[in-house]
């Protein structure tokens, strides 16, 4: 007999149980968890059980903080023990770059309200006395660090969920998931079929297999991981209090007290992927054979850092698999193109992130959107075309770099070259230094003869600084050329296209031949898109936005698609170039026999050379400029025409480093920096693009109007910063009147005006000019900029 449930959660590890509990906590009681064996089977039972708040993404760090605070709540609610040990912890830095990273993290924590602290070697010796501090510059101390009992915690989640009305079925193996025409699901198990409105894949080690049942591929892979528990150590059991955690990035290790001894685990370089061809359904409560050879070097390093280990016997070796996504963050949220299918997978730090993952997914399912920007763990951050041969090397790379310094300008080498445009070989021959965005190769800058073809990762100004200045100068003084391949591009056609866009977008939808800029809002009035909308004809529109948000955008579009509307993602089927600078119009006229006389925000279809093109009179550089789009098959011919025509006018290619410097001159915001689901139109100035007069109840209108009536609590402003060799990147705290009252959203060096520039969110009521911005532990004077530092009246851009 078929059972019914609102939600079927597949997988009984800590993540599945957390999702189940949070669904009941937010009001859905008709929910069910299906586990093929016992709860905690898979990775959960053999986890080391550590938790911490440190994460490069501030929202992930906040969700980790929520997870840690939740454990006391679970204990009080259920009467069960999570085995909590709030012992605090230090993360060590043995070189300047590691210390810079800790300084940057401590700065972020200031406005997040996390009470972390930078400590020196003497303090480290007092906090964690078994640590050899030779060569250590300092550490980040976090009092929230600790560990718990993985089994007890998982069963506490499960009990809390049952108390909220949830059902848990163990020894119930899912064998198939089939979607009905109405979007609901038949979940076939070895105990019968369950009819569910929603499916949550929390399959852990089996998440790939569960996804395949629905015809899906999720980019995750399991890695072998090993930690050691020692025999009794006198320096530990003779202490009056528990020894804190120690993270030693140089040694790729984490260490904590375990009973009267120690537990130490490693993220070794000679690591091994597990179950390359799939996870056996028979695997569960086994461990992998010991493999001490692969951690031999790590152990030798640990003996030097923690000398007591060399005298301690080995009590047990725990060697088991757990899953990673290519960037190490979870895969959470609704899967694009699949109705009512939700992912809660690849949560490698389950006891740091599990509560936050459960809360996020429950909010998404019940309330329609999470309360904060969760792009860092949104399953839509990866393109659908990824497969195992991309995922596996990226997961290996991420495992090996688990404790490496995360630089803001670093380009990682694994699994590169997945997507290249017809310009790749030509740009490479011209000295391109490549980056990657959403699997696509993108020029960061061009190195000249004699310059290194590699940008040094750094928190400070890198060796790309001079090349970027050179490219900025070419744009501002003559004309620069840059590819438009890394824009997300969509075509919308049909008799209801205009009405649909008016509903989806908050801004004005343009008339034929014109362009408009518009935010896209969530129902709660948060920014979920920053679009250029172009009208080629009454029933034909082009949309341009962030390339890396394609899957997110398509998920949203498809969810709200209605009427006679045809939507196509053209991101990789339409490419081209932008030309920008005072001679851009001269180049366009020389390259086209019938060059149009275009006003700012015009769009036209024109032939350049032999290539039919769509031209938009707009530029993210803030200068006179055009975006020119064509079929990728004709891109090289378009290049030939523009390059030849541009020679008399000094045309030069430029990359994304220059682009991001040029936009600072005009205070142009960037997606997921100034504009993200964390922010509202009123806070960011995007409200100026909302069409308040249009007679359409666009998504998010009521929330946006409420903010307009009340006024935003924050404002986005620009600062000129008295920086030395390091500029702002994002999340640096802004000190006003001696206290932290805001934070930087993004920044950098504006080469044309020789200004270290920061965009920041500060209180809306503040009307002062002088502040300080903390950069790598140094307080830098910052002066508010009231007008843009280039072309303040917009005559160059609009003229």
PDB file of N, CA and C in Angstrom, residues 4-5 26 42 147 170 172 176 198 208 254 261 277 281 284 313-314 365 517 658 686 694 764:
ATOM      1  N   UNK A   4       1.790   8.235   1.972  1.00  0.00           N
ATOM      2  CA  UNK A   4       1.988   9.598   1.473  1.00  0.00           C
ATOM      3  C   UNK A   4       2.669  10.440   2.538  1.00  0.00           C
ATOM      4  N   UNK A   5       3.447  11.405   2.060  1.00  0.00           N
ATOM      5  CA  UNK A   5       4.115  12.341   2.959  1.00  0.00           C
ATOM      6  C   UNK A   5       4.398  13.613   2.193  1.00  0.00           C
ATOM      7  N   UNK A  26       9.920  24.509  11.680  1.00  0.00           N
ATOM      8  CA  UNK A  26       9.300  25.605  10.941  1.00  0.00           C
ATOM      9  C   UNK A  26       7.851  25.317  10.558  1.00  0.00           C
ATOM     10  N   UNK A  42      27.188   5.426   7.328  1.00  0.00           N
ATOM     11  CA  UNK A  42      27.857   6.238   6.323  1.00  0.00           C
ATOM     12  C   UNK A  42      29.031   6.965   6.927  1.00  0.00           C
ATOM     13  N   UNK A 147      34.128  20.069  20.259  1.00  0.00           N
ATOM     14  CA  UNK A 147      33.772  18.802  19.642  1.00  0.00           C
ATOM     15  C   UNK A 147      32.613  18.182  20.401  1.00  0.00           C
ATOM     16  N   UNK A 170      13.882   3.297   9.427  1.00  0.00           N
ATOM     17  CA  UNK A 170      15.204   2.715   9.209  1.00  0.00           C
ATOM     18  C   UNK A 170      15.045   1.365   8.511  1.00  0.00           C
ATOM     19  N   UNK A 172      15.093   0.827   5.490  1.00  0.00           N
ATOM     20  CA  UNK A 172      14.146   1.086   4.401  1.00  0.00           C
ATOM     21  C   UNK A 172      14.945   1.678   3.241  1.00  0.00           C
ATOM     22  N   UNK A 176      14.242   3.549  -6.137  1.00  0.00           N
ATOM     23  CA  UNK A 176      13.896   4.348  -7.320  1.00  0.00           C
ATOM     24  C   UNK A 176      13.136   5.592  -6.887  1.00  0.00           C
ATOM     25  N   UNK A 198       7.693  16.383  -2.005  1.00  0.00           N
ATOM     26  CA  UNK A 198       9.084  16.816  -2.149  1.00  0.00           C
ATOM     27  C   UNK A 198      10.020  15.660  -1.814  1.00  0.00           C
ATOM     28  N   UNK A 208      25.338  10.461  -4.911  1.00  0.00           N
ATOM     29  CA  UNK A 208      25.417  10.313  -6.372  1.00  0.00           C
ATOM     30  C   UNK A 208      24.435   9.264  -6.859  1.00  0.00           C
ATOM     31  N   UNK A 254      44.611  18.789  12.399  1.00  0.00           N
ATOM     32  CA  UNK A 254      43.795  19.320  13.492  1.00  0.00           C
ATOM     33  C   UNK A 254      43.986  18.384  14.676  1.00  0.00           C
ATOM     34  N   UNK A 261      43.776  11.079  26.249  1.00  0.00           N
ATOM     35  CA  UNK A 261      44.791  11.178  25.199  1.00  0.00           C
ATOM     36  C   UNK A 261      44.453  12.264  24.189  1.00  0.00           C
ATOM     37  N   UNK A 277      34.040   4.685  -8.883  1.00  0.00           N
ATOM     38  CA  UNK A 277      32.999   4.184  -9.779  1.00  0.00           C
ATOM     39  C   UNK A 277      31.647   4.033  -9.101  1.00  0.00           C
ATOM     40  N   UNK A 281      26.162  -0.279  -2.110  1.00  0.00           N
ATOM     41  CA  UNK A 281      25.060  -0.221  -1.154  1.00  0.00           C
ATOM     42  C   UNK A 281      25.346  -1.082   0.072  1.00  0.00           C
ATOM     43  N   UNK A 284      28.829   0.512   4.916  1.00  0.00           N
ATOM     44  CA  UNK A 284      28.067   1.204   5.955  1.00  0.00           C
ATOM     45  C   UNK A 284      28.858   1.455   7.204  1.00  0.00           C
ATOM     46  N   UNK A 313      51.484   6.298  22.502  1.00  0.00           N
ATOM     47  CA  UNK A 313      51.145   5.132  21.700  1.00  0.00           C
ATOM     48  C   UNK A 313      49.854   5.363  20.917  1.00  0.00           C
ATOM     49  N   UNK A 314      49.682   4.574  19.887  1.00  0.00           N
ATOM     50  CA  UNK A 314      48.471   4.676  19.062  1.00  0.00           C
ATOM     51  C   UNK A 314      47.413   3.732  19.613  1.00  0.00           C
ATOM     52  N   UNK A 365      12.274  25.648   1.557  1.00  0.00           N
ATOM     53  CA  UNK A 365      11.119  24.843   1.187  1.00  0.00           C
ATOM     54  C   UNK A 365       9.813  25.450   1.685  1.00  0.00           C
ATOM     55  N   UNK A 517      18.238  48.997 -17.209  1.00  0.00           N
ATOM     56  CA  UNK A 517      18.891  48.273 -16.126  1.00  0.00           C
ATOM     57  C   UNK A 517      17.851  48.033 -15.043  1.00  0.00           C
ATOM     58  N   UNK A 658      41.611  44.612 -15.073  1.00  0.00           N
ATOM     59  CA  UNK A 658      41.409  46.006 -15.474  1.00  0.00           C
ATOM     60  C   UNK A 658      39.935  46.393 -15.392  1.00  0.00           C
ATOM     61  N   UNK A 686      20.005  50.389  -5.718  1.00  0.00           N
ATOM     62  CA  UNK A 686      19.338  49.782  -6.864  1.00  0.00           C
ATOM     63  C   UNK A 686      17.869  50.193  -6.949  1.00  0.00           C
ATOM     64  N   UNK A 694       4.994  51.641 -12.749  1.00  0.00           N
ATOM     65  CA  UNK A 694       4.369  50.655 -13.633  1.00  0.00           C
ATOM     66  C   UNK A 694       3.264  49.913 -12.883  1.00  0.00           C
ATOM     67  N   UNK A 764      22.527  54.157   7.463  1.00  0.00           N
ATOM     68  CA  UNK A 764      21.906  55.165   6.593  1.00  0.00           C
ATOM     69  C   UNK A 764      21.922  56.545   7.229  1.00  0.00           C
TER      70      UNK A 764
END
